[in-house]
Amino acid sequence: MKRTISILLVCFMLVALLAGCGSEPASSTPTPGQTSSAPNESQAPETTPEPEIVDGRFTKTRSITVEIYDRSNDGGSPPEDNFYTDFIKEGMLRDHNVEVTFVPVGRWTEVEEINNLLAAGDAPDVCVTYSYPTIQTYANMGGVLDMAPYLEEYKDLLPNLYELLTERNLFWNKDPEKGTVWAIEALLFNNARISTFVREDWLKKLNLPEPTTLEEFENMLRAFKDNAQLLLGSEASQMIPFSISYDIGWRADHLLSAFVPNDMTDKEAYIHGFDDRHILYPGIKEGVRVLNKWYNEGLIWQDFNLYGAGDNTEDNLMKAGYVGSFIHNWDYPYRNGEEGIHANMQKLVGPDAAFIAVNCFKNDAGLYRKFLANPIDRKVFFPSTNDEPLASLLYLDWISKLENRRFLQIGEEGVTHEVMPDGAIKLLSATGDKIMNSPNNIDYTITINGLDLGNAELNAKSLALGYAGVDARFIEKAWPLSKQDGRIIPQFNVGEVKSEEGMGPALADKRDNFLVQAVSCPPDQFDAVFDAGYQDYLNSGGQAIIDERTVKFAEYYE
Amino acid sequence: MLGLSRQQSTKCLLPQRQNMMSKGDTTVKTVTLSSSPGRGKKAVAYLKRYWTLYLLLLLPITYFVIFKYVPMQYIQIAFKKYSIVQNVWEMPWADNNGFEYFIKAFENKDFLNALRNTIMLNFLDLLCGFPAPIILALLLTELPFPRYKRVTQTIAYMPHFLSWIIIAGLAKQLFAPTTGLVNNFLGKLGVDPVPFLNEPIWWVVTYIALGIWQSVGWNTIIYLAAIAGINPELYEAASMDGAGRLRKMWHITLPGIRSTIVVLLILSLGRILGSEFDRPYALGNHMVNNVSNVIAIFVYKYGIQGLQFSLATAVGLFQSVVCVIFLFAANALAKRFGERGVW
């Protein structure tokens, strides 16, 4: 009996397996087949019949799908179906006769989700991501449509897109050899990046002026520590003169940038510029040494090295008023209204408690040097399954039109904003269907990041009013200071650098490891720890990137 | 269940016996041969009688085929250049006869480091974590008050239901060098703070200890069940012979649960290269990464985040193959020592 059963079982399994394997490829082959043939058709737009389009309007209704980030925020509306999506849908149907359907994709898992959608051939026609390496990887696999021919061919139909992004952002990623454009770059309208913050009320209590040099900043930290009893009373043991996180490169940016020689050339900066925290720039090590000294003197939060990304322990320490200074995103303490650091400090500590932005780290030329970002933001790309490239481009054009994006950014008057006597716009928080799921509806205006009302003066005034419950003077101070003496390393477009592929996360992790270890080790071990970590970073792919960038730079720019 | 009458069941047993006898016995073989035209018939008759049972089996088998066997075709990704738009059968083979990604992995320092850490942490886990539930089970069975025993057991297995994310959060609250409860207490006693979480050796100790704390109670259940199955007469007889508690433990309880211990040990050895993700990932931090990075974290960083799917699949395949080898070896070894093994 055993034998019969086993024979039967084996037969059954074989049949089932064959059925499984047989049907699987058969059913899935058409999809790759379609996708691989699509670029061929599309790479030569002139072979496709002339689109039936009159005055920018299709004669027959077209339909496209568009990715939209889903932040699943409390009290938010469905990101794919709300007041603002209706506004876009109606407008697109009216102006271009294109039907738009939104496809929600989790904001924090976007890369993984887009990955799945692309593999299944279901990716939205208009995709958006922050990660260019991801797009490059997909493009190498043949999963992305080359936008260059369409951008050229339909230039006249896309006046708003060209006006907002300009040729610079549209062709930012153009391959210098093949001329392909896998993705266009959204405009980073506001490139303020990082600020240094100190407790304004503590300075007053201790009769200290705002620090303007590294030395003054250091003395201020010591003063905070020595006067913990006065500043924090019974909670004196909680005193944290300077707080930092595992992300040293970001959270000490101003300090580290000040140690980079002023005469570093753009070429040097490019070659050593793979890491977005600039860890390979010359001079950084001495900056980290300062942090190591502070840590060992007890001026830095001693437990910072235990906490990873997304942990809000440090935020809570700031909210409780234990933190004297820190470096972070240029508007960090003022964000999030009632839930934010500023509002909580005012509640828990007192109405005077506030962080104020300062500049105190000068480089060897006496400048408050900081490295600012190029005017690029999110990357918009079309997967190769997109068979409506023109309708998709018209969509991008439509949301780039000042009138349309202005409405998306500020919403309805009296509901999501009010107009001040001087014309500035003050944002109000709305609930219900008209709630904005992201600040200034950034998720819908995928071609621009930053409030733009079409008038520089109004923009500046409105920006300062954009933080509910925060005195405008804090914003007005932080904003220019975070850009003072900023340097932007120009883009060097050398096409794809092969050794960078897939290395981003692994190298970033190595960087964070050795920086954290170098900051928290005893001073006499600092050199050993830093050098070993730095060498490991280079050996694990860092050096290969430097070498390839050197070669490519010489090839295209020398 | 099938409502077979006795008559029917004897009928079905008969040809079966003939069949079994046919093995190697020539005289009977002729008998079977003469009735061989009935062989197909027998199978038909057999199926006719038992088809409902096979129908029942169909569902689990379908499950295994669809969710366990069909996906195995994607093992190929380890030997191929992954492409998002191509079918797995159409992807081009990787260089070096398809072994490109295995070579790449073994040339990668991080992978070797992850391999070392995986083996080290799992081995320590086995060394310290495996005997712990046996000891606890022995202690619990010796407790004279049943109620106290039950309460202790329940409390001991509670942590099993906590996710590692929560345990890691608790650990940070308790063991942080300056703000942690434990170190604050030590500080009051005049002891220097212990770097439970931010110094590699201490971290490993904490990691293993938390692992035991989390799983010891739960793993005790199976031993307690095995102990409950030991014939009480043996204990009575031993008492008559004057055996004390420890003697009884050593000569009756432990031999009584030996086969359970062996089966669990084999299964544990099968996991020696397997790696959890959430436990080392949640407990790890940037100070101890060179001991806390295990294979699962390597796969996540390079494969999922770095989009190197072929590399990640190759590493995963290597891991599975080694686990299977360990499983077979442990099983064979157990059989050599006279145990039943897992199969």
Coordinates of C-alpha atoms in Angstrom, one line a residue, chain A residues 141, chain B residues 72-84 86-102 104 307-314 317:
Chain A
M141 CA 16.7 46.3 -16.5
Chain B
M72 CA 11.3 27.6 -5.8
Q73 CA 11.7 28.3 -9.5
Y74 CA 12.9 31.7 -8.4
I75 CA 15.9 30.2 -6.8
Q76 CA 17.3 30.6 -10.2
I77 CA 17.7 34.3 -9.5
A78 CA 20.8 33.4 -7.5
F79 CA 22.4 32.2 -10.7
K80 CA 21.0 34.9 -13.1
K81 CA 21.2 38.6 -13.7
Y82 CA 18.0 39.8 -12.2
S83 CA 15.8 41.9 -14.4
I84 CA 12.5 43.4 -13.3
Q86 CA 11.9 39.6 -17.6
N87 CA 10.5 36.3 -16.6
V88 CA 12.8 34.4 -14.4
W89 CA 13.3 31.8 -17.1
E90 CA 14.4 34.4 -19.6
M91 CA 16.9 36.2 -17.4
P92 CA 20.4 35.9 -18.7
W93 CA 22.8 33.7 -16.7
A94 CA 25.3 35.4 -14.4
D95 CA 29.0 35.3 -15.2
N96 CA 31.3 32.6 -14.0
N97 CA 28.9 29.8 -15.0
G98 CA 26.2 31.5 -12.9
F99 CA 28.2 31.6 -9.7
E100 CA 29.1 35.3 -10.0
Y101 CA 27.0 36.3 -7.0
F102 CA 28.3 33.5 -4.8
K104 CA 30.8 38.2 -5.0
L307 CA 18.3 46.4 -5.0
Q308 CA 20.9 43.6 -5.5
F309 CA 18.4 40.9 -5.6
S310 CA 20.6 38.2 -7.2
L311 CA 23.2 38.7 -4.5
A312 CA 20.6 38.5 -1.7
T313 CA 19.1 35.3 -3.3
A314 CA 22.5 33.7 -3.6
L317 CA 20.3 29.9 -0.9

